[in-house]
């Protein structure tokens, strides 16, 4: 994950740590290297520009120049700014509502919504002893409903059946009613994704949102998509009041720029990262730890 970025920034950091004195010249060299490393990792250009400007301002400030170990202080600035870029503090799922807490899953087809639904359900069941129900409103792909059933069973959580002949809103209403009557703590509503952003898909999920009033509306996105991940995140964020993002496939051969751009572009926290196909392949997203990992 993010190997290239880590290698490049690791080199910069190593060079800097050894610097007893910082000059305009070696600060510029460092910023150029960082800029290139970020662009190569597919971080969106406006994000890179903003990041570099912030580091530069602080690098030239007293905190760094006046420090006894300026190289080290500058590494600290880069670390803090990276953490900030990815959202500062980590934030888990918000379930603070009258149960059942409704969690609406959104994203394009193939992003990992169904897998992530089961991963999160398993997480809540095992770590927080929650009673979890899942339901699929994907009436366009019967296989998607079957898939949710299979992964829910594998995760040890309950599944509310639906069929391709039903309307998504009817499925959602029936599932919510079932969840209320059977005292579920959490209900995950998986939705239909398309291969690309599509008006009908957006209209449908907006209707589901209005009906369900979810406490969490999560956007699931494939980190391997790079810039496209950022564009898709922007579109969903404009259409829906998202409460968080889940980046999937961070275990893959991704350049990882999405992890650094998505928060900046949407203003919404990255709550979890998918790091494998198995249902255990889920990590809480900690910006601070991620920054440490990136800097090597
Ligand atoms: P959906 O269409 O959005 O519901 O996507 P799926 O849940 O069906 O996932 C699409 C594919 O991505 C499946 O083959 C999943 O196994 C795979 N997948 C999902 N999350 C991850 C992840 O974090 N890492 C890896 N390597 N594969 C994932």
PDB file of N, CA and C in Angstrom, residues 3 7 19 30 36 42 85 94-95 111 131 159 182 204 248 271 278:
ATOM      1  N   UNK A   3       3.353   2.128  -1.554  1.00  0.00           N
ATOM      2  CA  UNK A   3       4.788   1.851  -1.448  1.00  0.00           C
ATOM      3  C   UNK A   3       5.682   2.907  -2.090  1.00  0.00           C
ATOM      4  N   UNK A   7       8.366   5.221  -0.237  1.00  0.00           N
ATOM      5  CA  UNK A   7       9.795   5.191  -0.569  1.00  0.00           C
ATOM      6  C   UNK A   7      10.334   6.585  -0.846  1.00  0.00           C
ATOM      7  N   UNK A  19      19.983  17.168   8.260  1.00  0.00           N
ATOM      8  CA  UNK A  19      20.356  18.566   8.021  1.00  0.00           C
ATOM      9  C   UNK A  19      20.460  19.346   9.333  1.00  0.00           C
ATOM     10  N   UNK A  30      13.418  20.038  -1.042  1.00  0.00           N
ATOM     11  CA  UNK A  30      12.556  19.097  -0.326  1.00  0.00           C
ATOM     12  C   UNK A  30      11.111  19.227  -0.809  1.00  0.00           C
ATOM     13  N   UNK A  36       6.508  16.110  -6.178  1.00  0.00           N
ATOM     14  CA  UNK A  36       6.575  15.070  -7.212  1.00  0.00           C
ATOM     15  C   UNK A  36       6.061  13.735  -6.686  1.00  0.00           C
ATOM     16  N   UNK A  42      -0.753  10.098  -7.526  1.00  0.00           N
ATOM     17  CA  UNK A  42      -2.089  10.405  -8.041  1.00  0.00           C
ATOM     18  C   UNK A  42      -2.927  11.261  -7.099  1.00  0.00           C
ATOM     19  N   UNK A  85      -4.441  16.579   6.427  1.00  0.00           N
ATOM     20  CA  UNK A  85      -4.984  16.370   5.085  1.00  0.00           C
ATOM     21  C   UNK A  85      -5.949  15.182   5.069  1.00  0.00           C
ATOM     22  N   UNK A  94     -21.136   6.401  13.715  1.00  0.00           N
ATOM     23  CA  UNK A  94     -22.035   7.059  14.646  1.00  0.00           C
ATOM     24  C   UNK A  94     -23.328   6.249  14.748  1.00  0.00           C
ATOM     25  N   UNK A  95     -23.572   5.718  15.929  1.00  0.00           N
ATOM     26  CA  UNK A  95     -24.797   4.932  16.105  1.00  0.00           C
ATOM     27  C   UNK A  95     -25.707   5.589  17.142  1.00  0.00           C
ATOM     28  N   UNK A 111     -17.320  -1.195  -6.321  1.00  0.00           N
ATOM     29  CA  UNK A 111     -16.512  -0.436  -5.358  1.00  0.00           C
ATOM     30  C   UNK A 111     -16.205  -1.283  -4.112  1.00  0.00           C
ATOM     31  N   UNK A 131     -26.741  -6.183  17.359  1.00  0.00           N
ATOM     32  CA  UNK A 131     -27.598  -7.074  16.582  1.00  0.00           C
ATOM     33  C   UNK A 131     -27.797  -6.378  15.225  1.00  0.00           C
ATOM     34  N   UNK A 159     -29.929 -11.369   7.541  1.00  0.00           N
ATOM     35  CA  UNK A 159     -30.174 -10.824   6.210  1.00  0.00           C
ATOM     36  C   UNK A 159     -31.675 -10.786   5.976  1.00  0.00           C
ATOM     37  N   UNK A 182     -38.062  -6.334  15.519  1.00  0.00           N
ATOM     38  CA  UNK A 182     -37.203  -7.379  16.091  1.00  0.00           C
ATOM     39  C   UNK A 182     -36.001  -6.816  16.843  1.00  0.00           C
ATOM     40  N   UNK A 204     -32.610   7.498  -7.252  1.00  0.00           N
ATOM     41  CA  UNK A 204     -33.101   6.392  -6.433  1.00  0.00           C
ATOM     42  C   UNK A 204     -32.493   6.424  -5.022  1.00  0.00           C
ATOM     43  N   UNK A 248     -11.764   1.303  -0.267  1.00  0.00           N
ATOM     44  CA  UNK A 248     -11.516  -0.133  -0.350  1.00  0.00           C
ATOM     45  C   UNK A 248     -10.276  -0.414  -1.194  1.00  0.00           C
ATOM     46  N   UNK A 271     -13.666   6.794   7.232  1.00  0.00           N
ATOM     47  CA  UNK A 271     -13.908   6.087   8.495  1.00  0.00           C
ATOM     48  C   UNK A 271     -13.220   4.733   8.567  1.00  0.00           C
ATOM     49  N   UNK A 278     -11.243 -10.784   2.173  1.00  0.00           N
ATOM     50  CA  UNK A 278     -11.879 -11.510   3.279  1.00  0.00           C
ATOM     51  C   UNK A 278     -12.638 -10.551   4.189  1.00  0.00           C
TER      52      UNK A 278
END
